[in-house]
Amino acid sequence: MSQIIEHKKQVVSEIAEKLKDSKTTLLVDYRGLDVEEVTELRQQLREANVDFKVYKNTMTRRATEETGFQELDEVLVGPTAIAFGNDDVVSPAKILNNFAKEHESLEIKGGIIEGNIATLDQIKELADLPSYEGLLSMLLNVLQAPVRNFAYATKAIADQQDEEEGA
């Protein structure tokens, strides 16, 4: 009997540690997805370095109590899978939101974004943000524009001077 209790304590501490350490944690209801769809979702999340696990709600509630995220307890009803994003804040929300659009059976219940409980609207806004690489590329385009315009202007002046000298 004590081995079972010890195992449960380990699971609770594992969940609590992941809740504290992850940048984004999202809770989803996966009822209605078949094995093939869940496998596809897991693969997409794994490629983005997102840990996707199913834990018992009672274990997760104990972990939320331990970490101070008890507000999540109200969504811990029915089958719940948890996606822990450690590298990127945006990618778990983006992947799950896009998958939910394609598969109506997947429902995002709630989550934690950088240590704060997030509403469904906040999660969807986060999912609509461009990726880190996309944001970098947008920034670089903005930074390059003045240099590019200056280069075009100097080339036009040089071309005009060449025409005047040639005439």
Phi, psi and omega in degrees: 000320182292333177294322179294314179297318179297319178297317180296321178297321178296318180296317179298316180292327176297314179296315181300318179296318179293323178297320181287319189277333186283147178285321178225132176233123181237137178254131182228152172259120186254011180303136178097347176278136176275174185302319181297318180292319178296321178297317178298316179297314179300320180295315179299318180291320180298320179297333179265010180061043178250127180275124184238113184223157174249124177238157175294141181300324180296321178293318180294321178299318178297322179291322179293325177295320180293327185260352179087018179253043183297341179299337179285343184302328182292337178265356179276065179230134181076186181296125182229128173250149182239131177252120179253113178260117184261332186266310189238137180286324189277321191301318179299317180295317181297312182297311182293321179294316178296320179294322179294329177293322181279331183233103185296343181291334181275126181233126176280126184265322184171187179175186179232129177240116180046049174084004180238138176297133183247143174278168178297323178297318179296321179295318179292323175297318178298320180294332181277350178291149174291160179292171179303315180296321178296318178295319178298316181296321177296318179296316180297321177298320179294319180289327182282336186304311180297321180294317180298315180296321178296319179296318178297318181295315180293325178293320179295319178296317179296319178296320180294319179294323178296321179295318181294322179289325181285339184275000000 
